[in-house]
Coordinates of C-alpha atoms in Angstrom, one line a residue:
M830 CA 147.2 232.3 128.4
L831 CA 146.3 233.7 132.1
T832 CA 143.2 236.2 132.0
I833 CA 144.5 239.2 133.7
T834 CA 141.4 240.4 135.6
E835 CA 140.5 243.5 137.3
A836 CA 141.4 241.5 140.5
I837 CA 144.6 241.0 139.4
K838 CA 145.2 244.7 138.5
K839 CA 143.8 245.8 141.8
S840 CA 146.5 243.3 143.6
V841 CA 149.1 245.0 142.0
E842 CA 148.2 248.6 142.9
E843 CA 147.5 247.4 146.3
F844 CA 151.2 246.2 146.8
K845 CA 152.7 249.1 145.2
N846 CA 150.4 251.3 148.0
K847 CA 152.1 248.9 150.5
L848 CA 155.4 249.4 149.3
Q849 CA 155.3 253.0 149.6
Q850 CA 154.1 252.5 153.0
Y851 CA 157.3 250.6 153.5
N852 CA 159.6 252.9 152.4
E853 CA 158.1 255.6 154.2
G854 CA 158.6 253.6 157.6
K855 CA 155.2 253.1 158.0
L856 CA 155.6 249.1 157.8
D857 CA 158.0 247.2 159.4
N858 CA 157.3 244.3 157.5
L859 CA 157.3 243.7 153.7
K860 CA 157.2 240.1 153.2
S861 CA 153.6 239.6 154.7
F862 CA 152.7 241.3 151.2
S863 CA 155.4 240.5 148.9
S864 CA 155.4 236.9 149.0
I865 CA 151.8 236.1 147.8
M866 CA 153.2 238.4 144.8
G867 CA 155.8 236.5 143.8
I868 CA 158.6 238.8 145.3
Y869 CA 161.2 238.1 148.0
K870 CA 164.2 239.8 149.5
E871 CA 167.3 237.8 148.3
G872 CA 169.5 236.8 151.4
P873 CA 171.6 239.7 153.0
K874 CA 171.5 241.8 149.8
D875 CA 169.2 245.0 149.4
T876 CA 167.8 243.5 146.3
Y877 CA 164.8 241.3 145.7
M878 CA 163.9 238.6 143.2
V879 CA 160.5 238.9 141.3
R880 CA 158.9 235.6 139.9
A881 CA 156.5 236.1 137.0
R882 CA 153.8 233.3 136.6
I883 CA 154.0 231.5 133.4
P884 CA 150.9 228.7 133.6
G885 CA 152.2 225.2 132.3
G886 CA 155.1 227.5 130.8
V887 CA 153.2 228.6 127.9
I888 CA 154.8 231.9 126.9
K889 CA 154.2 233.9 123.7
L890 CA 157.1 235.3 122.0
D891 CA 156.3 239.2 122.5
Q892 CA 156.2 238.1 126.1
L893 CA 159.4 237.0 126.1
K894 CA 160.6 239.5 124.3
A895 CA 159.2 242.0 127.0
I896 CA 161.0 239.5 129.7
S897 CA 164.0 240.8 127.9
E898 CA 163.3 244.4 127.9
I899 CA 162.3 244.7 131.5
A900 CA 165.6 242.9 132.2
K901 CA 167.4 245.7 130.0
K902 CA 165.2 248.5 131.4
Y903 CA 166.3 248.4 135.0
E904 CA 169.8 248.2 136.1
G905 CA 171.3 245.0 137.1
I906 CA 168.3 243.0 136.7
K907 CA 169.0 239.0 135.7
I908 CA 166.9 236.3 134.0
R909 CA 166.4 233.0 135.6
F910 CA 164.4 229.8 134.9
T911 CA 163.0 227.8 137.3
T912 CA 162.0 224.6 138.3
R913 CA 158.3 225.4 138.3
Q914 CA 157.9 226.7 134.7
D915 CA 158.4 230.3 136.2
I916 CA 160.3 233.1 135.3
Q917 CA 162.4 235.0 137.7
F918 CA 164.0 238.5 137.8
H919 CA 167.1 238.6 140.3
S920 CA 168.7 241.7 141.8
V921 CA 165.9 243.9 141.2
K922 CA 165.8 246.9 143.3
I923 CA 163.2 248.0 145.6
E924 CA 162.2 251.2 143.7
Y925 CA 162.0 249.4 140.4
L926 CA 159.5 246.5 142.2
G927 CA 156.3 248.6 141.3
D928 CA 157.2 249.5 137.8
V929 CA 158.0 245.8 137.2
L930 CA 154.8 244.8 137.8
D931 CA 153.1 246.9 135.6
D932 CA 155.3 246.2 132.9
L933 CA 154.7 242.5 133.5
L934 CA 150.9 243.4 133.3
E935 CA 151.3 245.2 130.1
C936 CA 152.6 242.3 128.5
G937 CA 149.7 239.7 129.8
L938 CA 151.7 238.4 132.9
T939 CA 151.5 238.6 136.4
T940 CA 153.4 237.5 139.6
K941 CA 150.2 236.9 141.7
G942 CA 150.3 233.9 143.5
A943 CA 153.5 232.7 142.3
G944 CA 154.8 232.7 146.2
G945 CA 153.5 232.6 149.4
D946 CA 150.6 230.3 150.5
G947 CA 148.4 229.4 147.9
V948 CA 148.0 227.9 144.4
R949 CA 151.1 227.9 143.0
N950 CA 152.1 227.7 138.9
V951 CA 149.9 224.9 137.1
A952 CA 152.8 222.6 135.6
C953 CA 152.1 220.9 132.4
S954 CA 154.2 218.7 130.2
P955 CA 156.3 221.3 128.0
L956 CA 155.8 218.9 124.8
S957 CA 152.4 218.6 125.2
G958 CA 150.6 219.0 121.7
V959 CA 153.7 218.3 119.9
A960 CA 155.1 215.1 121.7
R961 CA 155.1 211.8 119.6
D962 CA 154.5 209.4 122.9
E963 CA 151.6 211.6 124.3
I964 CA 148.2 210.3 124.8
F965 CA 146.8 213.4 124.4
D966 CA 147.4 217.4 124.7
V967 CA 146.6 218.5 128.3
T968 CA 147.1 222.1 127.6
P969 CA 143.5 223.0 127.6
Y970 CA 143.0 221.6 130.9
M971 CA 145.8 223.5 132.3
K972 CA 144.5 226.5 131.0
E973 CA 141.5 226.0 132.6
V974 CA 142.1 225.2 136.0
S975 CA 145.0 227.8 136.2
N976 CA 142.2 230.5 135.2
Y977 CA 139.8 229.3 137.7
M978 CA 142.0 228.9 140.5
M979 CA 143.0 232.3 140.2
T980 CA 139.2 233.6 140.8
D981 CA 139.1 232.8 144.6
P982 CA 140.9 234.9 146.6
T983 CA 140.7 232.2 149.4
N984 CA 143.1 230.3 146.6
L985 CA 145.8 232.3 147.8
N986 CA 145.5 232.1 151.4
L987 CA 146.1 228.1 152.2
P988 CA 147.8 226.7 155.2
R989 CA 151.1 226.4 152.5
K990 CA 151.5 226.1 148.9
Y991 CA 149.4 223.9 146.7
K992 CA 150.7 222.5 143.4
I993 CA 148.7 221.2 140.6
A994 CA 150.0 219.0 137.7
F995 CA 149.0 217.8 134.3
S996 CA 151.2 215.3 132.5
N997 CA 150.6 214.3 128.9
S998 CA 151.9 210.9 129.1
L999 CA 153.6 208.1 131.4
E1000 CA 156.5 209.7 131.3
D1001 CA 155.0 212.5 133.6
T1002 CA 157.1 215.3 132.6
A1003 CA 154.9 217.6 134.7
N1004 CA 155.4 215.8 138.2
A1005 CA 151.9 214.5 138.7
T1006 CA 152.7 211.3 140.8
V1007 CA 154.6 213.9 143.5
A1008 CA 152.5 216.2 143.4
D1009 CA 149.3 217.9 145.6
I1010 CA 147.0 217.1 142.7
G1011 CA 148.1 215.2 139.9
F1012 CA 146.5 214.3 136.6
I1013 CA 148.2 211.8 133.8
A1014 CA 146.0 211.7 130.3
K1015 CA 144.5 208.5 129.7
I1016 CA 142.2 207.1 127.1
V1017 CA 139.7 204.3 128.2
D1018 CA 137.2 203.1 125.6
G1019 CA 137.8 205.8 123.4
K1020 CA 137.2 208.6 125.7
R1021 CA 139.7 211.3 127.0
G1022 CA 140.2 211.2 130.9
F1023 CA 143.1 211.2 133.5
E1024 CA 144.4 208.8 136.3
V1025 CA 144.2 211.1 139.5
Y1026 CA 147.2 211.2 142.0
G1027 CA 147.4 213.5 145.2
G1028 CA 148.5 214.3 148.7
G1029 CA 152.5 213.9 147.6
G1030 CA 155.3 216.3 147.3
L1031 CA 159.0 217.0 147.5
G1032 CA 161.1 218.6 150.1
G1033 CA 160.9 217.4 154.0
S1034 CA 159.1 214.2 154.9
A1035 CA 158.8 213.8 150.8
K1036 CA 155.9 211.7 149.8
I1037 CA 154.6 209.8 146.6
S1038 CA 151.4 210.8 145.6
L1039 CA 148.4 208.3 146.4
K1040 CA 146.4 207.0 143.4
L1041 CA 143.3 208.5 144.0
E1042 CA 141.5 207.3 140.6
D1043 CA 142.8 204.9 137.8
F1044 CA 140.2 206.8 135.5
I1045 CA 138.1 210.2 135.7
A1046 CA 136.6 211.7 132.5
D1047 CA 137.9 214.6 131.5
T1048 CA 135.1 216.8 132.6
E1049 CA 135.5 216.1 136.2
V1050 CA 138.9 217.9 136.7
L1051 CA 138.1 220.9 138.2
Y1052 CA 135.9 218.9 141.0
Y1053 CA 139.0 217.2 142.1
V1054 CA 141.2 220.0 141.7
Q1055 CA 138.5 222.1 144.3
A1056 CA 137.8 219.0 146.7
M1057 CA 141.3 218.7 147.3
K1058 CA 142.0 222.5 147.8
Q1059 CA 139.1 222.6 150.3
V1060 CA 140.6 219.3 152.1
F1061 CA 143.8 221.1 152.2
A1062 CA 142.4 224.7 153.5
R1063 CA 140.3 222.8 156.2
E1064 CA 142.8 220.3 157.2
G1065 CA 146.1 221.7 156.9
D1066 CA 148.3 223.0 159.9
R1067 CA 148.5 226.8 159.7
T1068 CA 150.3 226.7 163.2
N1069 CA 153.6 224.7 162.0
R1070 CA 154.9 225.7 158.3
H1071 CA 157.1 222.9 158.6
K1072 CA 154.3 220.5 159.0
A1073 CA 151.6 222.5 156.8
R1074 CA 151.8 220.7 153.2
L1075 CA 149.2 218.8 152.4
R1076 CA 151.2 215.4 152.7
F1077 CA 151.2 216.2 156.3
V1078 CA 147.4 215.6 156.3
V1079 CA 147.7 212.1 154.7
Q1080 CA 150.6 211.4 157.4
R1081 CA 148.3 212.5 160.2
L1082 CA 145.1 210.9 158.8
G1083 CA 146.4 207.8 157.4
E1084 CA 146.2 206.8 153.8
E1085 CA 142.9 205.4 153.8
A1086 CA 141.1 208.0 156.0
F1087 CA 142.6 210.9 154.2
I1088 CA 141.2 209.1 150.7
N1089 CA 137.9 208.8 152.6
V1090 CA 137.8 212.2 153.5
F1091 CA 138.6 213.4 150.0
R1092 CA 136.0 211.6 148.3
N1093 CA 133.5 212.7 150.8
E1094 CA 134.6 216.1 149.8
L1095 CA 134.2 215.6 146.4
N1096 CA 130.8 213.8 146.3
Q1097 CA 129.5 216.8 148.3
L1098 CA 131.4 219.3 145.8
K1099 CA 129.3 217.3 143.1
A1100 CA 125.9 217.6 144.7
E1101 CA 126.4 221.3 145.2
Q1102 CA 127.9 223.1 142.1
D1103 CA 128.4 222.3 138.2
L1104 CA 131.9 222.6 137.8
K1105 CA 132.2 220.2 134.6
L1106 CA 134.7 221.1 131.9
H1107 CA 133.6 220.8 128.2
I1108 CA 137.0 221.0 126.2
D1109 CA 136.7 220.2 122.6
S1110 CA 139.5 218.5 121.5
G1111 CA 140.0 220.0 118.2
E1112 CA 142.4 217.6 116.9
E1113 CA 143.2 216.8 113.4
K1114 CA 144.0 213.1 112.8
L1115 CA 147.8 213.2 112.1
Q1116 CA 150.0 210.9 110.4
K1117 CA 152.4 211.0 113.1
S1118 CA 156.1 211.4 112.3
Q1119 CA 158.3 208.5 112.6
G1120 CA 162.4 208.2 112.7
N1121 CA 165.0 211.0 113.4
P1122 CA 167.2 212.4 110.7
W1123 CA 169.6 214.1 113.8
E1124 CA 172.8 212.7 114.8
K1125 CA 172.5 210.9 118.3
K1126 CA 174.6 213.3 120.0
Y1127 CA 171.6 215.8 119.7
E1128 CA 168.8 213.2 121.4
N1129 CA 168.7 215.3 124.4
V1130 CA 168.1 218.9 122.8
I1131 CA 166.7 217.9 119.2
F1132 CA 162.9 216.5 119.4
P1133 CA 161.0 215.1 116.4
Q1134 CA 157.6 216.3 117.1
Q1135 CA 154.1 214.2 115.7
Q1136 CA 153.7 217.0 113.1
I1137 CA 156.0 215.6 110.5
G1138 CA 158.7 217.9 109.2
Y1139 CA 158.5 220.1 112.7
Y1140 CA 161.0 219.7 115.8
S1141 CA 161.4 220.8 119.3
V1142 CA 164.6 222.1 120.6
Y1143 CA 165.5 222.5 124.1
I1144 CA 167.8 225.5 125.4
H1145 CA 169.1 225.1 128.6
P1146 CA 171.2 228.7 129.6
R1147 CA 173.8 227.7 132.0
N1148 CA 173.1 227.8 135.7
A1149 CA 169.4 228.5 134.8
T1150 CA 170.6 232.1 134.2
I1151 CA 170.5 233.8 130.8
H1152 CA 171.6 237.2 129.6
T1153 CA 169.7 239.4 127.7
S1154 CA 171.8 239.5 124.2
D1155 CA 171.8 235.5 124.2
L1156 CA 168.0 235.7 124.7
D1157 CA 167.5 238.5 122.2
K1158 CA 169.6 236.2 119.8
V1159 CA 167.0 233.6 120.2
I1160 CA 164.0 236.2 119.9
N1161 CA 165.3 237.4 116.7
F1162 CA 166.0 234.2 115.1
L1163 CA 162.4 233.4 115.8
T1164 CA 161.0 236.8 114.8
N1165 CA 162.7 236.9 111.6
L1166 CA 161.1 233.6 110.5
N1167 CA 158.1 233.7 108.2
Y1168 CA 155.8 231.0 110.5
A1169 CA 154.9 230.7 114.0
T1170 CA 156.7 228.9 116.6
S1171 CA 155.7 228.4 120.2
I1172 CA 157.6 228.5 123.3
R1173 CA 157.2 226.4 126.6
V1174 CA 159.3 226.8 129.8
T1175 CA 160.4 223.7 131.3
S1176 CA 160.7 222.4 134.9
T1177 CA 164.3 221.7 134.3
Q1178 CA 165.3 225.3 134.1
G1179 CA 165.2 226.1 130.6
F1180 CA 162.6 226.2 127.7
F1181 CA 161.7 224.7 124.4
V1182 CA 161.3 226.3 121.3
R1183 CA 158.5 224.4 119.4
D1184 CA 157.3 223.9 115.7
L1185 CA 160.5 224.8 114.4
K1186 CA 160.8 223.7 110.8
E1187 CA 163.8 221.0 109.9
T1188 CA 165.2 223.7 107.8
D1189 CA 165.9 226.1 110.6
V1190 CA 166.9 223.5 113.6
Q1191 CA 170.5 223.8 112.9
E1192 CA 170.6 227.5 113.0
L1193 CA 168.9 227.9 116.3
I1194 CA 171.4 225.0 117.4
D1195 CA 174.3 227.3 116.5
I1196 CA 173.0 230.2 118.0
M1197 CA 172.4 228.6 121.5
A1198 CA 175.5 226.9 121.5
K1199 CA 177.5 229.8 123.0
F1200 CA 175.1 229.2 126.2
S1201 CA 173.7 226.2 126.1
S1202 CA 175.0 222.8 126.1
I1203 CA 173.6 219.4 124.3
F1204 CA 174.9 217.3 127.0
N1205 CA 172.6 216.3 129.7
I1206 CA 175.6 216.6 132.3
E1207 CA 175.8 219.9 131.6
N1208 CA 172.2 221.0 131.6
S1209 CA 171.9 220.4 135.1
V1210 CA 169.6 221.6 137.5
A1211 CA 170.8 223.6 140.8
C1212 CA 168.8 226.0 143.1
V1213 CA 169.7 229.1 143.2
G1214 CA 171.8 228.9 146.5
P1215 CA 172.6 231.0 149.6
T1216 CA 173.6 234.0 147.9
V1217 CA 169.9 234.7 147.2
C1218 CA 168.1 232.1 149.0
N1219 CA 167.4 232.6 152.8
F1220 CA 167.2 229.0 153.3
G1221 CA 170.5 227.9 151.6
I1222 CA 173.0 225.8 153.5
N1223 CA 175.6 225.1 150.4
D1224 CA 176.2 226.7 147.5
S1225 CA 174.9 224.5 144.9
Q1226 CA 175.9 227.3 141.7
E1227 CA 179.4 226.9 143.0
L1228 CA 178.9 222.8 142.7
L1229 CA 177.4 222.8 139.6
N1230 CA 180.1 225.2 138.0
S1231 CA 182.7 222.6 139.2
V1232 CA 181.2 220.0 137.3
F1233 CA 180.7 221.9 134.3
E1234 CA 184.8 222.6 134.7
I1235 CA 185.9 219.2 135.0
F1236 CA 183.3 217.5 132.2
Q1237 CA 183.9 220.2 129.5
H1238 CA 187.5 219.2 128.4
T1239 CA 186.6 215.5 128.4
S1240 CA 185.6 213.2 125.3
D1241 CA 181.9 213.1 124.2
D1242 CA 181.4 209.6 125.5
I1243 CA 182.2 210.4 129.0
R1244 CA 179.7 213.5 128.6
T1245 CA 177.0 211.8 127.5
A1246 CA 177.6 209.2 130.1
L1247 CA 175.7 210.7 132.9
P1248 CA 172.1 212.0 133.3
R1249 CA 171.1 215.6 134.2
I1250 CA 171.9 215.7 138.0
L1251 CA 169.7 217.8 140.6
I1252 CA 171.4 219.7 143.0
S1253 CA 169.8 221.0 146.2
G1254 CA 171.6 223.2 148.3
C1255 CA 169.2 222.2 151.6
P1256 CA 166.7 219.4 152.4
N1257 CA 164.0 221.6 150.8
S1258 CA 164.5 219.7 147.5
C1259 CA 163.8 223.1 145.2
A1260 CA 165.8 221.5 142.3
Q1261 CA 163.5 218.4 143.1
H1262 CA 166.5 216.3 143.8
Q1263 CA 164.4 213.5 145.2
K1264 CA 163.0 212.3 141.8
A1265 CA 166.3 212.4 140.2
L1266 CA 168.8 209.3 139.0
I1267 CA 171.7 211.3 140.5
G1268 CA 170.4 213.7 143.0
F1269 CA 172.5 215.8 146.0
T1270 CA 171.3 217.3 148.9
G1271 CA 173.1 219.9 150.7
K1272 CA 174.3 219.9 154.4
R1273 CA 177.1 220.7 156.9
S1274 CA 179.5 217.4 158.3
R1275 CA 181.8 218.0 161.0
T1276 CA 185.3 216.8 160.6
D1277 CA 188.6 217.3 162.2
S1278 CA 189.2 220.5 160.5
G1279 CA 185.6 221.7 161.5
M1280 CA 182.3 221.5 159.7
I1281 CA 182.5 221.5 156.1
P1282 CA 180.1 221.4 153.2
T1283 CA 179.0 218.0 152.1
Y1284 CA 176.4 216.5 149.9
A1285 CA 174.2 213.5 150.3
I1286 CA 174.0 211.9 147.1
S1287 CA 171.0 209.6 146.1
F1288 CA 170.5 207.6 143.0
N1289 CA 167.8 205.8 140.9
G1290 CA 164.6 208.3 141.8
R1291 CA 161.9 208.8 139.2
V1292 CA 158.4 209.9 138.6
G1293 CA 155.7 208.2 136.7
P1294 CA 152.7 205.7 137.3
N1295 CA 153.6 202.5 139.0
I1296 CA 157.0 203.4 139.3
A1297 CA 157.6 206.5 141.2
R1298 CA 160.4 206.3 144.0
F1299 CA 162.3 208.7 145.6
G1300 CA 166.3 208.2 145.0
E1301 CA 168.0 205.9 147.8
V1302 CA 171.0 207.7 149.6
Y1303 CA 174.4 205.9 149.0
G1304 CA 176.2 208.3 151.2
D1305 CA 177.7 211.8 152.0
I1306 CA 180.5 213.3 149.7
P1307 CA 182.6 216.5 150.9
A1308 CA 181.6 219.2 148.2
E1309 CA 185.2 219.5 147.0
K1310 CA 185.4 215.7 145.8
I1311 CA 182.0 215.7 143.8
A1312 CA 183.2 216.9 140.2
T1313 CA 185.7 214.1 140.5
F1314 CA 183.5 211.5 141.8
L1315 CA 181.0 212.1 138.9
L1316 CA 184.0 211.8 136.6
E1317 CA 185.1 208.5 138.0
L1318 CA 181.4 207.4 137.7
A1319 CA 181.0 208.1 134.3
K1320 CA 184.2 206.4 133.2
L1321 CA 182.8 203.5 136.0
K1322 CA 179.9 203.4 133.4
I1323 CA 181.7 203.4 130.1
N1324 CA 184.1 200.8 131.3
L1325 CA 181.6 198.3 132.0
G1326 CA 180.0 198.5 128.9
Y1327 CA 176.5 200.2 129.9
I1328 CA 174.5 202.5 127.8
S1329 CA 171.3 202.9 130.2
F1330 CA 172.3 204.8 133.1
V1331 CA 169.3 202.9 134.9
E1332 CA 170.6 199.3 134.1
F1333 CA 174.0 200.6 135.2
I1334 CA 172.9 201.4 138.4
E1335 CA 170.5 198.7 139.1
N1336 CA 172.9 196.2 138.0
E1337 CA 176.2 197.8 139.5
E1338 CA 174.8 198.8 143.1
K1339 CA 178.0 197.1 144.9
A1340 CA 180.4 198.9 142.5
V1341 CA 178.8 202.4 142.8
R1342 CA 178.5 202.0 146.9
E1343 CA 181.9 201.2 146.6
L1344 CA 183.0 203.9 144.6
V1345 CA 180.8 206.8 146.9
A1346 CA 182.6 205.2 150.2
K1347 CA 185.7 205.9 148.5
Y1348 CA 185.1 209.5 148.2
S1349 CA 182.6 209.8 151.5
L1350 CA 184.0 211.1 154.7

């Protein structure tokens, strides 16, 4: 998918040389060389995280198998799915780092640009190409942009990270409306193109992206990606990392001036370079499938495809971490099928098995039942937490486990009452809590007994054209009370007779605020 160029191979060798110098005591700091290669030290531990770049989440079965083999090959390594459609190895000893990079290259994967100040993994709707509601498949555009952005070394030397997203429908499953530059598929007068958004982002001083264009031809995509990158490279703050993201350029210039700067850059680029894309849709005229033969309880994990008779199954390893024995069960099942399936890593810390025939769906559901759930509340998202992350404040994984424990012993109606929750242990929004229907942000609060871990709880965040908004904070709740609060929230929704969580939270704001107040400090 991503072309492994000589430059990428050379970057691995250069990192290995720096690593050797570090081990020999000739370099004091490894981070200045490791972060751009997607490698970070894990908090106070003597181990490292290695992030494999999976463009748009597109990964082949043999590459997924290689991921499992690498984890088994080196002692203690764990596999974790991310919120940027990447796959991470955790607990990697320093002596294994070079070998892991070599093994990834052998299967067509790289870590280059998976961290540091540059173009991060290009996001793509995980069901693009198979979703019933899609406008068109945006995967080919993601692939072109991914490879293009890896050819210029200056793209990995920006003021801060630069995030690009492609969504195949108005649902905006790639978060285009909160991206540095985002594209949402659109067809006007029978021609393919995109709505374009830019200057947004999650984290500190989060900002909804500005709508830059109502429609551009699909051939124009690279111009927009490159022009925005050039504005960022020139205008971004390289002196203060806390104000270095593109959204701070918008804040400093003002929205109107920012758009004018961008348009000037775009027009000049078009006059100087030919960056037009020529992608043949190659689509067959499909008679799209209708209906869903599966029980409603499977609606969060079994998705009928537009291709008649085929399904996508969502797998969400608990805590986003999958044991190689469980991953191998999925891999062996897919390997033994007499037809090809496809796999997409998601931004919700899981992955889809796509193009599965109806007769094989139940067997995969049975396989995954031991380590994945059919309930959204149990497929919630949490950042990795302070045991690994150097910036972590609260133990988000501990909170997530407490939610698992309290809900797994309840009835199915309670387990289905709440949406997936997103938990960030600090304000950095690694779990994307700001766009969540229920989001939690870790902090510390002073009480008579001293400082304790608490979380700001926000409601009704969402992404998408004309509806994108960040969740509104209702209050702060001590970490130890949150699981019980969520259980009572689920019961309140059921007792008031609501099916839709959005309708519940919008119509019953007073009751929800009173419940938050009951559990707050």
